[in-house]
Coordinates of C-alpha atoms and ligand atoms in Angstrom, one line a residue:
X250 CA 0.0 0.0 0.0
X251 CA 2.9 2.4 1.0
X252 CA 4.9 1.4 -2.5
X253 CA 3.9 3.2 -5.8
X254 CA 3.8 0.2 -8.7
X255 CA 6.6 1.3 -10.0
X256 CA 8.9 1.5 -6.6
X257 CA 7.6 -1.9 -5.9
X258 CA 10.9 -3.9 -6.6
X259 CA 12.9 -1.6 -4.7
X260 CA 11.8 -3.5 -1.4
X261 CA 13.8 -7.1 -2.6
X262 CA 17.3 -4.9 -2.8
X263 CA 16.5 -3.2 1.0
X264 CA 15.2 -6.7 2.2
X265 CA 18.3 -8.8 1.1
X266 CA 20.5 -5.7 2.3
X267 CA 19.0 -5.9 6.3
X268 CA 19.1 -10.0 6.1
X269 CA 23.1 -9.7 5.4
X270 CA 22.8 -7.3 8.4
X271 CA 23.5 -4.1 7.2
X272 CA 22.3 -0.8 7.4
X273 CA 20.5 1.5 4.9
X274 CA 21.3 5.1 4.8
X275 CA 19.2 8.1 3.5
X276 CA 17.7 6.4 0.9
X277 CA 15.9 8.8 -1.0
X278 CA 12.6 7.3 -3.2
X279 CA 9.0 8.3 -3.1
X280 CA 6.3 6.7 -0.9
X281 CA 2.3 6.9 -0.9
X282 CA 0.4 8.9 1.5
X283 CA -3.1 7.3 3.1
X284 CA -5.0 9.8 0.5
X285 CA -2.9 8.3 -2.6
X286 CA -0.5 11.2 -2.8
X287 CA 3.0 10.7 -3.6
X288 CA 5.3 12.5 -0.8
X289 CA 9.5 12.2 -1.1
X290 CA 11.0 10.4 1.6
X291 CA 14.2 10.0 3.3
X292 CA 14.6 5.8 4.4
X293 CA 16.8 4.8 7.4
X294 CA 16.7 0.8 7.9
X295 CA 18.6 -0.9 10.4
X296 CA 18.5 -4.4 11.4
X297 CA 17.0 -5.5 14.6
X298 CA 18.2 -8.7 16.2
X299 CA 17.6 -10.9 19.2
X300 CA 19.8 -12.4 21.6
X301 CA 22.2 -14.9 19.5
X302 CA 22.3 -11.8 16.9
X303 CA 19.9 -13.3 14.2
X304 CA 18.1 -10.9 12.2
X305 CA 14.5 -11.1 13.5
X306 CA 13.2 -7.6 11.9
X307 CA 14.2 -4.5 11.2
X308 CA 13.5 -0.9 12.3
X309 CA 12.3 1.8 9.6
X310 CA 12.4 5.4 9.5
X311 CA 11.1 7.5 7.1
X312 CA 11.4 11.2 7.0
X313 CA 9.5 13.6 4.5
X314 CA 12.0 15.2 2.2
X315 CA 8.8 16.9 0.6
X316 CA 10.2 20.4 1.0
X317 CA 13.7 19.9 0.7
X318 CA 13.4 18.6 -2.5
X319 CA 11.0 21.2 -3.6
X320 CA 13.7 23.9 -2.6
X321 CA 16.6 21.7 -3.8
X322 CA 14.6 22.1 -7.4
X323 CA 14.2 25.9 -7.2
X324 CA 17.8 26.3 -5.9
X325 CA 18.4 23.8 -9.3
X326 CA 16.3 25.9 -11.3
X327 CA 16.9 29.6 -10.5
X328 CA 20.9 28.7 -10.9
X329 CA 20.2 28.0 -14.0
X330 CA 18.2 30.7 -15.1
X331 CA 21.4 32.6 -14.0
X332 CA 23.2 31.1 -15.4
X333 CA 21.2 31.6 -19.2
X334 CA 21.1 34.9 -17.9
X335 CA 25.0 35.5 -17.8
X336 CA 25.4 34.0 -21.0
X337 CA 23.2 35.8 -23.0
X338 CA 24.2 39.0 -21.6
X339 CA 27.7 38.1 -21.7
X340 CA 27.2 36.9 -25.3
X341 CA 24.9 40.2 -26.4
X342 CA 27.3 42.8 -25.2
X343 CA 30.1 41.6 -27.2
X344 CA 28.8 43.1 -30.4
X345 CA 28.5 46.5 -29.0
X346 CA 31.5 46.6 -27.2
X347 CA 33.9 45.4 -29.8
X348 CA 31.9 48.8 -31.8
X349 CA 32.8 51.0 -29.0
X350 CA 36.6 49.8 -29.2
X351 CA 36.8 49.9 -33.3
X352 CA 35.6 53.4 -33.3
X353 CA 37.1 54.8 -30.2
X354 CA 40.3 53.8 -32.0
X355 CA 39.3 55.7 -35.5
X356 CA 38.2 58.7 -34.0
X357 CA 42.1 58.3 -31.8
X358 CA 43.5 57.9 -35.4
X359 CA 41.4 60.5 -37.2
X360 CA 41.6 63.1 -35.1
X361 CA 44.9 62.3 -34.0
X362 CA 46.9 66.0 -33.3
X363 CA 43.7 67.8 -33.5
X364 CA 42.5 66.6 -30.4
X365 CA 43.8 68.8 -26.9
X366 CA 45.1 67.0 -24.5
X367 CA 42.2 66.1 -22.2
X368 CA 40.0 65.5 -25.2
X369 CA 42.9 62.6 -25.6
X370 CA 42.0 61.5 -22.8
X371 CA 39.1 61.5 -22.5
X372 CA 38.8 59.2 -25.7
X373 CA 42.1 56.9 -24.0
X374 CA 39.1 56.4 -21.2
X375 CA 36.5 55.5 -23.6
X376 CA 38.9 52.8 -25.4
X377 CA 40.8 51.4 -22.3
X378 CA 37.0 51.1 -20.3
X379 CA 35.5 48.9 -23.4
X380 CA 38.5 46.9 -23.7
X381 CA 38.1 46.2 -19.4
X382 CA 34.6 45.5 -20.5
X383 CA 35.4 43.3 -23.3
X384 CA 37.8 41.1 -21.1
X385 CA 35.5 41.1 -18.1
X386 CA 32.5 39.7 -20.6
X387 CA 35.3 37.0 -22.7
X388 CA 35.9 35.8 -18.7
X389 CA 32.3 36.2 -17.6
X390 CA 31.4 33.9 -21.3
X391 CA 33.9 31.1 -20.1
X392 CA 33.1 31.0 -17.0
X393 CA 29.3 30.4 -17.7
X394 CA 30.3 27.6 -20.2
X395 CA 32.4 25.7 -18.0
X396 CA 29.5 24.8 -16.3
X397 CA 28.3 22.8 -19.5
X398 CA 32.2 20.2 -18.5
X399 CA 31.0 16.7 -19.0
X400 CA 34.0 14.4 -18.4
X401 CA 34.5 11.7 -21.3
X402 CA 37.4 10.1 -19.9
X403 CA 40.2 11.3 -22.8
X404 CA 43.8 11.4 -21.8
X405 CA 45.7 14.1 -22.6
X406 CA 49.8 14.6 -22.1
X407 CA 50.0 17.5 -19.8
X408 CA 53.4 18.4 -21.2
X409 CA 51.6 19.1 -24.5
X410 CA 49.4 21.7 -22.7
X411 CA 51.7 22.8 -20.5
X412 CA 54.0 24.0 -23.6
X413 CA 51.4 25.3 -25.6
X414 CA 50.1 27.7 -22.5
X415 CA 53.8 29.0 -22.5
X416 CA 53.6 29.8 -26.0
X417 CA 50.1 31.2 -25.6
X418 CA 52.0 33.7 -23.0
X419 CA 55.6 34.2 -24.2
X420 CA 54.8 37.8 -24.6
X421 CA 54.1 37.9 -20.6
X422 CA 57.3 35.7 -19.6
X423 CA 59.4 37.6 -21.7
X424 CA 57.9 41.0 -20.6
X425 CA 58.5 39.6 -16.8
X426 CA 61.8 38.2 -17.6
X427 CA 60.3 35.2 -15.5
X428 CA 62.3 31.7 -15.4
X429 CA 59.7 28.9 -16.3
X430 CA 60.9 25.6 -15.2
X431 CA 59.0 22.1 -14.9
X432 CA 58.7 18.5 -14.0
X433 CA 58.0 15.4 -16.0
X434 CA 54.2 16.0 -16.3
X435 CA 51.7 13.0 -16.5
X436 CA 48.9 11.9 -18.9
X437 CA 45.3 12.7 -17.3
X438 CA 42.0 11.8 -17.7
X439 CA 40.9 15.5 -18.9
X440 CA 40.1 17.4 -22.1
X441 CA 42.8 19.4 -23.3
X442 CA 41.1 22.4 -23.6
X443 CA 40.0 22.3 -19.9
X444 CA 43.8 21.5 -18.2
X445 CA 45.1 24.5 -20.7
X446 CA 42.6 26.9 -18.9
X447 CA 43.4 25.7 -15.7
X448 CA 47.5 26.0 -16.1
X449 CA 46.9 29.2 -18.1
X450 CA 44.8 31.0 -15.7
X451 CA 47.7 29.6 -13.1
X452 CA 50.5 30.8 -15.3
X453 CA 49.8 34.1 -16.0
X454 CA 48.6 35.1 -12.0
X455 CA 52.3 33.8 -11.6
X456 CA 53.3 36.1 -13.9
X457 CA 50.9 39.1 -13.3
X458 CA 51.6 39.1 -9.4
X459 CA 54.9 39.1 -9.2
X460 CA 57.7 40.9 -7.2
X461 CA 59.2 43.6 -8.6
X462 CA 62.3 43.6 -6.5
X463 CA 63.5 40.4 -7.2
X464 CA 64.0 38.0 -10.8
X465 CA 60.4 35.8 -11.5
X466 CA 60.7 32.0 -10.8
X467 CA 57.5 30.2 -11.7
X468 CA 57.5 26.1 -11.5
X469 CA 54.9 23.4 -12.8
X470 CA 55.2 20.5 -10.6
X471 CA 53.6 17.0 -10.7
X472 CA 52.6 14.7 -7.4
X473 CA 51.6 11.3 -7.8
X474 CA 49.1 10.9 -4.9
X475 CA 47.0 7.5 -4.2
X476 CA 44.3 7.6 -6.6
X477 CA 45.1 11.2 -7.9
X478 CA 47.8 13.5 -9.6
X479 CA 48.4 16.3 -7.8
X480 CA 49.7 20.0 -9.7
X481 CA 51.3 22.6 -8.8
X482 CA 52.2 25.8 -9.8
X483 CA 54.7 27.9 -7.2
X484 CA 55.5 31.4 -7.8
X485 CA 57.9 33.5 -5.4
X486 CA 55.3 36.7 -6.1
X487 CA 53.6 39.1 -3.7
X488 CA 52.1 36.2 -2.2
X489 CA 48.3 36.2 -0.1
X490 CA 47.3 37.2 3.3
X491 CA 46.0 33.8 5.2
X492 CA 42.5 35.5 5.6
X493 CA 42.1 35.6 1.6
X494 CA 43.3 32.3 0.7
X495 CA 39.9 30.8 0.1
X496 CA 37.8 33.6 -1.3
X497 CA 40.4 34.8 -4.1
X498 CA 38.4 31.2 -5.9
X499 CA 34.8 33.2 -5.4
X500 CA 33.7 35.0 -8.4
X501 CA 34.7 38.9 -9.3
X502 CA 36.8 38.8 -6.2
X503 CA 39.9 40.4 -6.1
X504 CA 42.5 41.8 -3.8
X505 CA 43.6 44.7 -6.1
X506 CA 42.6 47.4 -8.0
X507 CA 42.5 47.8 -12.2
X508 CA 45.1 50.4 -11.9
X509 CA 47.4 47.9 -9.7
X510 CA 46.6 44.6 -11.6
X511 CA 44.8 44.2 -14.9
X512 CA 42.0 41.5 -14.4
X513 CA 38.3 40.7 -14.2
X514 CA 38.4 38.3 -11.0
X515 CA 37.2 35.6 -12.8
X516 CA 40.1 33.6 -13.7
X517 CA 40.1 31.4 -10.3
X518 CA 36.5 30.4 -10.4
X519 CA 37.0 29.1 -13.6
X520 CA 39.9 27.2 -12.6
X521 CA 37.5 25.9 -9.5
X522 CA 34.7 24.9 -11.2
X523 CA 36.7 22.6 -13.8
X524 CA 38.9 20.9 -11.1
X525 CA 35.2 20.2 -9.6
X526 CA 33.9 18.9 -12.7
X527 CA 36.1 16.4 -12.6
X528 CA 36.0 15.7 -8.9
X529 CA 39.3 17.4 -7.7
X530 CA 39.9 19.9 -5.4
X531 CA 41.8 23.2 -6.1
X532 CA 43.3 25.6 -3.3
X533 CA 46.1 27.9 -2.8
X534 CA 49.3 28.1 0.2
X535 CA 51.0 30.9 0.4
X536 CA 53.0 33.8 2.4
X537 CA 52.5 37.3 1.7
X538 CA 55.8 38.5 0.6
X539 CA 57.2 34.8 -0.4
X540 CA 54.7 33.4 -3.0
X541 CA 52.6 31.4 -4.0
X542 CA 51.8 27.9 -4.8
X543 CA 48.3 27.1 -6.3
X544 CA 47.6 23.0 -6.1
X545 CA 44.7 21.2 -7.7
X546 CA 43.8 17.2 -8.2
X547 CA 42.7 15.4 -11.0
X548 CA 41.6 12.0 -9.8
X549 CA 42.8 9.3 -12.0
Ligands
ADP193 P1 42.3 38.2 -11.6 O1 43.7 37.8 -11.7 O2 41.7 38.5 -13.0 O3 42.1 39.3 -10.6 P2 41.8 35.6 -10.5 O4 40.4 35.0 -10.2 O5 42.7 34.9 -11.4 O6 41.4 37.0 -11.1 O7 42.5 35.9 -9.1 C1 41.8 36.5 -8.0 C2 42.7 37.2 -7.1 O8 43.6 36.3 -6.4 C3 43.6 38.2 -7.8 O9 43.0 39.4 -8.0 C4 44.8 38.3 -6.9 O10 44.5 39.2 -5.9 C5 44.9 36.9 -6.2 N1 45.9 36.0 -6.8 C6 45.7 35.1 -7.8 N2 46.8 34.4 -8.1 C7 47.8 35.0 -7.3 C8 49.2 34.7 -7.2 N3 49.8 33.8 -7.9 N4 49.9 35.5 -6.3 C9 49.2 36.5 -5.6 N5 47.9 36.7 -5.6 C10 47.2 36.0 -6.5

């Protein structure tokens, strides 16, 4: 009477479960109400035996999970209007942006020695606030489609990536006159284009927050762990203060301003939410005024 038809076979897996004596957890399925309602429930089963230990019953709870489940969907469903929500308007203001920069930088040519000084400038503000905007909404774009990582299991050699993000950002190395070294790198289970955002992102906040008063080092390093590799990328930058360490991966946040450090924020939960895609974890140790060493794990 409690079963809906179609839970019905669910009772011979719990049954055989509690007569090799062990417990069910939280197991989530869907019961009838008296009235013939469906309500989401909760199941705890334990065992319940007599004096020699032999199973003689067992003991049931059952909690509603009605509501939870009803604000687990909208939680479900209002991220992902959010999310649509980015995207489109990520997507949308590219158009008019890039039309702001093209013609910011005519009227800069055009009018070149004609214009005074602060009318210059004022245009230099025009151009250099579009192309903030313009980076902000490329970040903002790939951060709302990294949600859409599905894992398919292809390997890829993380030396291959690895070279081809330092080619991606020779200009920066060579501008920061940093030394790049690296170990032996492993294959993983990960598209390639996902692992070069990661080590990019990495790379260039190596580069970008570095200390001016003494020559860049930035090394790529490779644990083997037990069922995981673990990366690494150490910097001997600026470094960040303890109380920062986990909120520099939350999105737009930042511990600078423009006019110190170029960037949009982003770059970390982007790195975040791919390591979590793929079930690893990502965090950062460092010591202001030593460096930096971001690590993340990709299981496999
Ligand atoms: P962005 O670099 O665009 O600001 P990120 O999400 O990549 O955004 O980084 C967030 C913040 O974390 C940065 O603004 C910076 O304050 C800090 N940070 C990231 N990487 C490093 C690093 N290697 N050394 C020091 N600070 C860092």
């Amino acid at each position: 009477m409690l079963m809906p038809p179609d839970r019905v076979d669910e009772e011979t897996g719990i049954l055989a479960r509690i007569r090799r004596g062990e417990r069910v957890e939280h197991f989530e399925t869907i019961r009838r109400r008296k009235d013939g309602r469906l309500l989401d429930i909760s199941l705890t089963i334990s065992p319940v035996k007599d004096v020699d230990g032999t199973i003689v019953g067992a003991s049931k709870i059952a909690r509603n999970i009605t509501e939870r489940k009803r604000v687990d969907a909208e939680i479900h469903r209002a991220n992902r209007d959010l999310e649509q929500f980015a995207f489109s308007a990520s997507h949308d203001l590219q158009e008019p942006l890039r039309n702001i920069k093209i013609y910011s930088e005519l009227l800069m040519k055009r009018l070149g020695d004609r214009l005074a000084g602060e009318e210059h400038e004022f245009l230099r503000f025009v151009h250099s606030g579009a192309t903030r905007m313009e980076n902000l909404v490329t970040d903002l774009l790939a951060y709302t489609r990294s949600s859409q990582i599905h894992p398919t299991g292809t390997s890829t050699d993380a030396n291959e990536v690895l070279s081809a993000v330092l080619d991606t950002l020779a200009g920066a190395i060579r501008d920061s006159n940093a030394a790049i070294s690296s170990d032996k790198l492993p294959e993983v289970p990960m598209n390639e284009a996902h692992l070069f955002q990661i080590l990019q992102n990495l790379v260039s906040n190596a580069l970008k927050y570095r200390d001016p008063n003494r020559p860049t080092t930035v090394h790529v390093g490779c644990e083997r762990q037990v069922s995981c590799n673990e990366f690494s990328v150490a910097d001997n930058g600026i470094g960040i203060a303890p109380q920062y360490k986990e909120t520099i991966f939350e999105l737009f946040k930042r511990l600078h301003t423009a006019d110190q450090y170029s960037g949009t924020g982003i770059g970390l939960s982007i790195c975040q939410r791919i390591v979590e895609r793929y079930g690893g974890r990502i965090w950062a140790e460092s010591e202001v005024g030593k460096g930096s060493t971001f690590r993340f794990t990709i299981t496999g």
